[in-house]
Coordinates of C-alpha atoms in Angstrom, one line a residue:
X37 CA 168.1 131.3 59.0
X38 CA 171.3 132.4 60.9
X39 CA 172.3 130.7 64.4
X40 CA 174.4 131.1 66.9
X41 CA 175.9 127.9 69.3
X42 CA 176.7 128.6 72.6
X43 CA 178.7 125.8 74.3
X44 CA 179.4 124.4 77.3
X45 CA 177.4 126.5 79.3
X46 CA 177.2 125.4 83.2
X47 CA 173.8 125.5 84.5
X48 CA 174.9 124.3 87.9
X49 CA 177.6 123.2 90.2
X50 CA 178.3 119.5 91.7
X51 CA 180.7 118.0 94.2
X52 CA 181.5 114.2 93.7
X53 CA 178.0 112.8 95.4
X54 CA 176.3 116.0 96.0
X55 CA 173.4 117.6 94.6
X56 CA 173.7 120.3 92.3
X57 CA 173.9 123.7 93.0
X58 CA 172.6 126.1 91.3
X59 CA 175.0 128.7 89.6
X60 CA 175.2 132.6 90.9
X61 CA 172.8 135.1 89.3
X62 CA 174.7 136.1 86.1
X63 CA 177.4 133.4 85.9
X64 CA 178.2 132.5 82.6
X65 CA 181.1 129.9 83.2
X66 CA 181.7 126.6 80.9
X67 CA 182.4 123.2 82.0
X68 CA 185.3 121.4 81.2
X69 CA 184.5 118.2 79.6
X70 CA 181.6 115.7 79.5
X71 CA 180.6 113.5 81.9
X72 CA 182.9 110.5 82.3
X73 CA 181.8 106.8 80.9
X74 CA 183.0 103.8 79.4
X75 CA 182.7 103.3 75.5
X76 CA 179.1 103.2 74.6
X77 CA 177.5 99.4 73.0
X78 CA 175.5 101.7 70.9
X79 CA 179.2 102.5 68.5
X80 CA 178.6 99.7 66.5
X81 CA 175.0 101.1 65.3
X82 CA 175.4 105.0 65.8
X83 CA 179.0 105.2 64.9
X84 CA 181.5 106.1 67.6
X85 CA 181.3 109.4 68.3
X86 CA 184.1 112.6 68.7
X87 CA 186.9 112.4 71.4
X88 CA 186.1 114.7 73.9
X89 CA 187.6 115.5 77.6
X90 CA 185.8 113.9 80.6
X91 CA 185.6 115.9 83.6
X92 CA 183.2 115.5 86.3
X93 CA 183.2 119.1 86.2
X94 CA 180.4 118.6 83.5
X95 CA 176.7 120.1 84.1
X96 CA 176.5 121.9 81.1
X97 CA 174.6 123.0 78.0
X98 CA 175.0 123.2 74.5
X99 CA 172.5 126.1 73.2
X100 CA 171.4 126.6 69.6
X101 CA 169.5 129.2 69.0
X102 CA 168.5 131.8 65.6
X103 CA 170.8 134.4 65.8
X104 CA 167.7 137.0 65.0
X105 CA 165.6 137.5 68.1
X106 CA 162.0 137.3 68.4
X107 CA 160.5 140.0 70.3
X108 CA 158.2 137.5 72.0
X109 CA 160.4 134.9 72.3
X110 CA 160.6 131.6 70.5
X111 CA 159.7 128.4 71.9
X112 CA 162.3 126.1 73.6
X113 CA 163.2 122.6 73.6
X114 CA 165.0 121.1 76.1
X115 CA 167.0 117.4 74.9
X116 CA 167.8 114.8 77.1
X117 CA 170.5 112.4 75.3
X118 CA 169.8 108.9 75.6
X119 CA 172.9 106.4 76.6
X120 CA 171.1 103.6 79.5
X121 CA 172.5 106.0 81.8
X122 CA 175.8 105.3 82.0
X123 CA 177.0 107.0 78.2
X124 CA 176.1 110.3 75.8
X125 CA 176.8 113.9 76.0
X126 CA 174.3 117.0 75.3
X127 CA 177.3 118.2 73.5
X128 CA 178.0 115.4 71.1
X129 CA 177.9 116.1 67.1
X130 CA 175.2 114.1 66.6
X131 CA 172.9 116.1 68.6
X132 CA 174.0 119.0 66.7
X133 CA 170.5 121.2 66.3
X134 CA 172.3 123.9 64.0
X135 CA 169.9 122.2 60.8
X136 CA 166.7 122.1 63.1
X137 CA 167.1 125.8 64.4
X138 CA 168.1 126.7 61.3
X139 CA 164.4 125.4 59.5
X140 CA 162.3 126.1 62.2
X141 CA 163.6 128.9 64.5
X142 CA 163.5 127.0 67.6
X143 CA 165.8 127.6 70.5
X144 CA 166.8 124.0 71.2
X145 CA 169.0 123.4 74.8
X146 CA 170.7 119.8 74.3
X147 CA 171.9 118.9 77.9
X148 CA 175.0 117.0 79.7
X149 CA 174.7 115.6 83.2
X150 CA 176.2 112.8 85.5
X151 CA 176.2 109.7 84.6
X152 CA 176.9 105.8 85.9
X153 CA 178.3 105.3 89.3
X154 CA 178.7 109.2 89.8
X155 CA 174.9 109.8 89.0
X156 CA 172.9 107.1 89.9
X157 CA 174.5 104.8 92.5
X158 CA 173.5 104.7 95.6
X159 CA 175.7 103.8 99.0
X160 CA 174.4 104.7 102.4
X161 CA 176.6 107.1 103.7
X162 CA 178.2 108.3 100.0
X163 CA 175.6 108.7 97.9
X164 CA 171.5 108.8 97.8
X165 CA 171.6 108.2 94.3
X166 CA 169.5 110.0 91.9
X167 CA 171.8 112.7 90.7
X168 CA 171.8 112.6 87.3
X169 CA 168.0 112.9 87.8
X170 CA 168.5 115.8 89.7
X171 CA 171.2 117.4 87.4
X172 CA 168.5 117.2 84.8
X173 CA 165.6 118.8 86.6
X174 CA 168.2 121.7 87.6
X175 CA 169.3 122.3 84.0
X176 CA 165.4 123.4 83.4
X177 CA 165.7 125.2 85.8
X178 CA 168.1 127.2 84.6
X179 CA 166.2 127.1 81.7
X180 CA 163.4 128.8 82.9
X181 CA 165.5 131.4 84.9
X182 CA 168.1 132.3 81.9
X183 CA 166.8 130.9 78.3
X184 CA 165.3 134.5 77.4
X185 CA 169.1 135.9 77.2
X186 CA 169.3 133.5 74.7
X187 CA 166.5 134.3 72.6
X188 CA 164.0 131.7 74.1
X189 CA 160.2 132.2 76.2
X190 CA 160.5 130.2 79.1
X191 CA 156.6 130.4 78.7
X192 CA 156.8 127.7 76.1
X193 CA 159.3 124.9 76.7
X194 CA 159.3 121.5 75.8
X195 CA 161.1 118.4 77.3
X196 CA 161.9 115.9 74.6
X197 CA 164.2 112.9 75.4
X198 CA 165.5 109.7 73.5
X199 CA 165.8 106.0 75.2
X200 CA 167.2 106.6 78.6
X201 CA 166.6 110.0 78.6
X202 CA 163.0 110.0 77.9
X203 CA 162.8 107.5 80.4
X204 CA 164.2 110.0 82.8
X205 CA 161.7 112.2 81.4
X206 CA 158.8 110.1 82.3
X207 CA 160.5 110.0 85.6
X208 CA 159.8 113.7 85.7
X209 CA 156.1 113.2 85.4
X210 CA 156.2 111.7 88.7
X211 CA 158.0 114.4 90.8
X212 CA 155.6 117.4 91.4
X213 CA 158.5 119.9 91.5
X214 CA 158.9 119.5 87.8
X215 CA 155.8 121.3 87.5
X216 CA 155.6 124.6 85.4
X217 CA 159.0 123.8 84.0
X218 CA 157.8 122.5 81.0
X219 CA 154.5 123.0 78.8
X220 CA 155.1 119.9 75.9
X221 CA 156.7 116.7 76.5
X222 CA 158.1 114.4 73.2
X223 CA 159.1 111.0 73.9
X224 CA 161.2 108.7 71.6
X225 CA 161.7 105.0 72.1
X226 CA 160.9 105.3 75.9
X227 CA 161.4 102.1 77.3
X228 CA 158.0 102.2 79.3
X229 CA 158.4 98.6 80.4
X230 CA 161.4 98.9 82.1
X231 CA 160.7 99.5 85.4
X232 CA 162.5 101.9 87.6
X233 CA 164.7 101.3 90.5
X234 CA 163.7 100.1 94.0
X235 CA 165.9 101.7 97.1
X236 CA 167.2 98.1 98.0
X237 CA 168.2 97.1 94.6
X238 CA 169.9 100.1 94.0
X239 CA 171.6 99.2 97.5
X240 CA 173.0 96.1 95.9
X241 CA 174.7 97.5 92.9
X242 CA 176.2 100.0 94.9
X243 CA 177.8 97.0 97.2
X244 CA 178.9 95.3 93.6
X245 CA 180.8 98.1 92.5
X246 CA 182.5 99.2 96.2
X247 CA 183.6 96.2 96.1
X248 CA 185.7 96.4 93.1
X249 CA 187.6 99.8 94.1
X250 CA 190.7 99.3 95.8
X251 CA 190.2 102.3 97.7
X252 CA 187.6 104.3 99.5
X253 CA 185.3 105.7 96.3
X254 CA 185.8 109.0 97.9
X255 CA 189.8 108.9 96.9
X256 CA 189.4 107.0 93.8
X257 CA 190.2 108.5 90.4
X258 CA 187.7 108.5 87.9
X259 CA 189.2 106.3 86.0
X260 CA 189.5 103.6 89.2
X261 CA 185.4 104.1 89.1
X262 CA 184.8 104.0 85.6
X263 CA 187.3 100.6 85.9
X264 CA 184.8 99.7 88.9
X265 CA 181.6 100.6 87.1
X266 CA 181.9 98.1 84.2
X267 CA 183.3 95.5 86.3
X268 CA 180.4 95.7 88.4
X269 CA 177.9 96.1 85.1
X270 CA 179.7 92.7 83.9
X271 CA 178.8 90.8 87.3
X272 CA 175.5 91.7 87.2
X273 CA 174.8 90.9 84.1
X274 CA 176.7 87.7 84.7
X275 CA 174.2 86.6 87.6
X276 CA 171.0 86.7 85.9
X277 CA 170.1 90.0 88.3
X278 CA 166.3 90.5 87.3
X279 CA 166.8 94.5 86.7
X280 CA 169.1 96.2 83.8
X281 CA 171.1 98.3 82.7
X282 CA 172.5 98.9 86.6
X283 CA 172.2 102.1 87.1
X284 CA 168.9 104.0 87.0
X285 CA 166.3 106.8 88.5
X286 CA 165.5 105.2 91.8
X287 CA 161.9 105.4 93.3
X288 CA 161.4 106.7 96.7
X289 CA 164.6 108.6 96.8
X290 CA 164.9 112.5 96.4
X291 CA 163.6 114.2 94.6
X292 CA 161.0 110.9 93.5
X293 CA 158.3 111.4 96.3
X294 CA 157.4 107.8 97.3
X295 CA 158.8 104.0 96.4
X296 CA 157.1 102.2 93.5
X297 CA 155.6 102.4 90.2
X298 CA 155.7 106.0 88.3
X299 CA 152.0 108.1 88.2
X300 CA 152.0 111.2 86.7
X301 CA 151.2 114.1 88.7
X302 CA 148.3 115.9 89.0
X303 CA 148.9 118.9 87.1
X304 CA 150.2 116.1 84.3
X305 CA 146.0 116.9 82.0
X306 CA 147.6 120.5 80.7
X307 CA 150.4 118.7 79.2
X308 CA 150.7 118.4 75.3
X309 CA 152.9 115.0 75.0
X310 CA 154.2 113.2 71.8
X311 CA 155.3 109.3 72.4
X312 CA 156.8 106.9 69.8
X313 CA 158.8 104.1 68.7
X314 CA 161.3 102.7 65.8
X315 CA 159.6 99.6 64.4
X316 CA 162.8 97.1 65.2
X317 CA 163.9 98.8 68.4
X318 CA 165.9 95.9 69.5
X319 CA 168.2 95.0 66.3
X320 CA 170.2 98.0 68.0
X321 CA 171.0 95.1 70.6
X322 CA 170.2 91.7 69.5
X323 CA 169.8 92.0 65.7
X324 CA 166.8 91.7 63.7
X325 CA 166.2 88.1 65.5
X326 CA 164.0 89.4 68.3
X327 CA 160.4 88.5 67.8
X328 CA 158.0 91.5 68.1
X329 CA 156.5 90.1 71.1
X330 CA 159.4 90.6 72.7
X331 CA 159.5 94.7 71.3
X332 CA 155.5 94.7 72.1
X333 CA 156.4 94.3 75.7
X334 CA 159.0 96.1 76.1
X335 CA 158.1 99.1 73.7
X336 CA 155.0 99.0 71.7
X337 CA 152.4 97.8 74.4
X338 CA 153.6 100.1 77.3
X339 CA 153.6 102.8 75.1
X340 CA 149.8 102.4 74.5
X341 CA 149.2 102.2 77.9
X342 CA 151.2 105.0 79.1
X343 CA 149.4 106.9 76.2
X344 CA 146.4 105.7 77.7
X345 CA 146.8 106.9 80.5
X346 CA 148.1 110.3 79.8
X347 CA 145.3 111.2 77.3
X348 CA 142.5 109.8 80.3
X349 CA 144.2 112.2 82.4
X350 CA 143.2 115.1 80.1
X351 CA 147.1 115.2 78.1
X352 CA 146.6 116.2 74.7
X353 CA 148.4 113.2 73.2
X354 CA 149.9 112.3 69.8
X355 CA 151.5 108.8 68.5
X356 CA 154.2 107.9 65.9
X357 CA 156.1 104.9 64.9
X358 CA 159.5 105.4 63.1
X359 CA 159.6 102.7 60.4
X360 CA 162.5 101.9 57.8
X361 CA 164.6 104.5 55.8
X362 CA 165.9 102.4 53.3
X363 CA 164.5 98.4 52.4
X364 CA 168.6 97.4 52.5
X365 CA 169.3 99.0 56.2
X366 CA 171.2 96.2 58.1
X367 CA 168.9 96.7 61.3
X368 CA 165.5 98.3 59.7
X369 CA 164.2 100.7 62.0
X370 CA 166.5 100.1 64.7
X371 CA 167.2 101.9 68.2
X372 CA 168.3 105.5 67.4
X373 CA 167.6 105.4 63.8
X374 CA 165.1 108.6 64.7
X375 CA 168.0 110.4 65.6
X376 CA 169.4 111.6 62.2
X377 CA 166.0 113.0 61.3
X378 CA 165.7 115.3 63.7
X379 CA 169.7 116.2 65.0
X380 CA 173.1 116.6 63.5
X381 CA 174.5 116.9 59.6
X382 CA 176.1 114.9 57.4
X383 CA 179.8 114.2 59.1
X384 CA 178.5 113.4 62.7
X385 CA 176.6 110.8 61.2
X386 CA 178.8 109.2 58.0
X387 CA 180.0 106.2 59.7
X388 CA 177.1 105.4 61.6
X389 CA 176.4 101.4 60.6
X390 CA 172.7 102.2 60.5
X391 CA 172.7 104.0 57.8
X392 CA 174.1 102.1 55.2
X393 CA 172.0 102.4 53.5
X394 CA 170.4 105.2 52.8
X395 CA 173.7 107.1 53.8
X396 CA 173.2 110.2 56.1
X397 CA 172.3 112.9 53.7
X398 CA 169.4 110.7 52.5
X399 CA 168.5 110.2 56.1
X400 CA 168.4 114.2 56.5
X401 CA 167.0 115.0 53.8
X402 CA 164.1 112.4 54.9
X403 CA 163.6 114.3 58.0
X404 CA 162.7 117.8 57.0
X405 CA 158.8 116.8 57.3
X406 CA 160.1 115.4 60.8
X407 CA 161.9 118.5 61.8
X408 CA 158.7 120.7 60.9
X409 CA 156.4 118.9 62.7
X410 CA 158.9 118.6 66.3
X411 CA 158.8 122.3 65.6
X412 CA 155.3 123.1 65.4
X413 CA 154.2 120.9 68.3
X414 CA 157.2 123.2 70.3
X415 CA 155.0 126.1 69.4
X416 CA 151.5 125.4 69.8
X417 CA 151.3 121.0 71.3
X418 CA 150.0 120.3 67.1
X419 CA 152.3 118.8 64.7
X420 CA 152.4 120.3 61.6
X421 CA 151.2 118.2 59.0
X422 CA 148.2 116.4 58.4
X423 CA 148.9 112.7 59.2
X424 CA 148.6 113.0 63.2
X425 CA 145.7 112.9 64.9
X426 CA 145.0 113.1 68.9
X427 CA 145.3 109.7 70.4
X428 CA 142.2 108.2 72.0
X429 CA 142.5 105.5 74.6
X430 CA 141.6 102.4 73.0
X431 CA 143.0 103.2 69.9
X432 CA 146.0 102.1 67.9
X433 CA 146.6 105.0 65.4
X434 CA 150.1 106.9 65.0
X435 CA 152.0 108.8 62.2
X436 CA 153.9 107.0 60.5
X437 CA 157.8 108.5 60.0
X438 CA 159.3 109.6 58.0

């Protein structure tokens, strides 16, 4: 099947500290680079990725879509990059959907928003915070508004995120505007145990890194406030601060409706929702040394609950654990190693060290079954082939990948 890429396409417009605002009826403009952020920890597992501009001019959308249209539409998936908050871009190669599209006919919408200091911090009197949640919820909003020009049903989208951003995701479940923007939710290696930001922590990093700019943050450059941002990540992480990476989704703040821990709304029973892991999530970070109580917690265990949860809540709910590619892989079934099987082709992932072995084209090829199933739950909330089943509370069973 044919399809068509449609780059850098602004969803919405965004002073430094200030919400984002939703673009006139029928503009089409691009943004001019990705958001801005320091080098990513992640290089040495993912590979480093392409050299693109950063701009905070950068609320846009990469859309890939079959270049046939369907008179009724086809279903949509929406992709929230991953990154702690603080790295990624929507329109990085290795979230390059061209193969997915291509197999499935999916519309998929991989999105960019603000990141770090200039999404998430929060300063009384400069910034609430929040904003790269914000960004997020207003790029399916566009979605809903703009996808059918593009060949999509706004009818039938699904939110799918990866680490951070399927933490934000979860997020989402909380804030009852999000409701109706989304049908099907997929979650990869949401890290369900770490909790999300109180207002008066997120008051304290804001003090670290304010106090590292030489300047009022207002005047500073972006590169004075990425300088500041890592400084301030380094004392943190320096002083034992009980909560990490820095800079999250906050509770209580807009558009989160009240301070603590995140319940999914109401409306959260007519969802169709598919949550999983990698089997040695933490070698991304520490090596294959952690113990898997240390994953359980972190990963595994919340996951169940959250499951749990969900599926008492009437969610239709499906599990899956991402286990080894190839028995030589220096970090197993690490952090991100889902991501090959689903996105990109063979150059955006050659160098990535997680894949030596199998080497990215085996890693593709590996996730056709992968890219079938993501597509039929898009369409209908069931995966495609026979080894899922609907999770029951209680139970530990999951489809094992690839």
């Amino acid at each position: 099947m044919d399809v068509v890429v449609h780059r850098d396409i602004r969803y919405a417009h965004a002073a430094r500290f200030c919400p984002p605002e939703p673009c006139a009826a029928g503009e089409r403009g691009q943004v001019a680079g990705i958001a801005p952020q320091n080098p990513s920890r992640l290089e040495t597992v993912m590979g480093r990725p392409e050299v693109r501009p950063m701009s905070e001019d950068c609320l846009g959308l990469t859309i890939t879509a079959p270049a046939r249209p369907s008179p009724a539409g086809h279903p949509v998936l929406v992709w929230l990059h991953g990154g702690a908050y603080v790295t990624g871009s929507g329109s990085w190669s290795c979230y390059d959907a061209s193969r997915l599209v291509a197999e499935t006919g999916i519309v998929v919408v991989a999105v960019s928003h603000r990141l770090g200091v200039l999404g998430y911090m929060r300063a009384p009197g400069i910034s609430q915070g929040n904003l790269g949640l914000r960004d997020q919820i207003a790029a399916l909003e566009w979605v809903r508004e703009n996808i059918a020009e593009f060949g999509g049903d706004p009818q039938v989208v699904t939110v799918a995120g990866q680490s951070a951003g399927a933490h934000a995701v979860v997020a989402m479940l909380s804030i009852p505007a999000t409701r109706g923007l989304f049908r099907r939710v997929i979650l990869h290696s949401a890290p369900l145990g770490l909790a999300y930001q109180a207002v008066a922590d997120a008051e304290r990093v804001g003090e670290v890194v304010l106090r590292h700019l030489a300047v009022p943050i207002g005047q500073a450059s972006v590169e004075e406030i990425l300088r500041a941002q890592g400084a301030a990540a380094s004392e943190l992480a320096a002083s034992g601060v009980p909560f990490a990476p820095p800079f999250l989704p906050i509770a209580g703040v807009d558009p989160w409706p009240s301070e603590g821990a995140a319940e999914p709304w109401d409306g959260v029973g007519d969802l169709d929702v598919m949550l999983g892991n990698t089997t040695d999530e933490f070698a991304a970070f520490l090596g294959r040394r952690t113990g898997p109580e240390f994953i359980d917690g972190f990963f595994d265990s919340a996951t169940t609950r959250f499951a749990d949860k969900l599926a008492v809540a009437g969610a239709r709910v499906f599990r899956f654990r991402v286990g080894e590619l190839d028995p030589g892989a220096p970090l197993g079934a690490c952090h991100c190693i889902d991501l090959p099987l689903l996105f990109g082709d063979e150059a955006a992932w050659r160098n990535a060290p997680m894949l030596s072995p199998p080497g990215a084209a085996a890693a593709i090829q590996l996730g056709t079954s992968m890219r079938a199933d993501w597509a039929a739950f898009a369409r209908s909330g069931v995966p495609e082939s026979e080894r899922w089943s609907v999770h029951r509370p209680g139970q530990a069973a999951f489809a094992q990948l690839p």
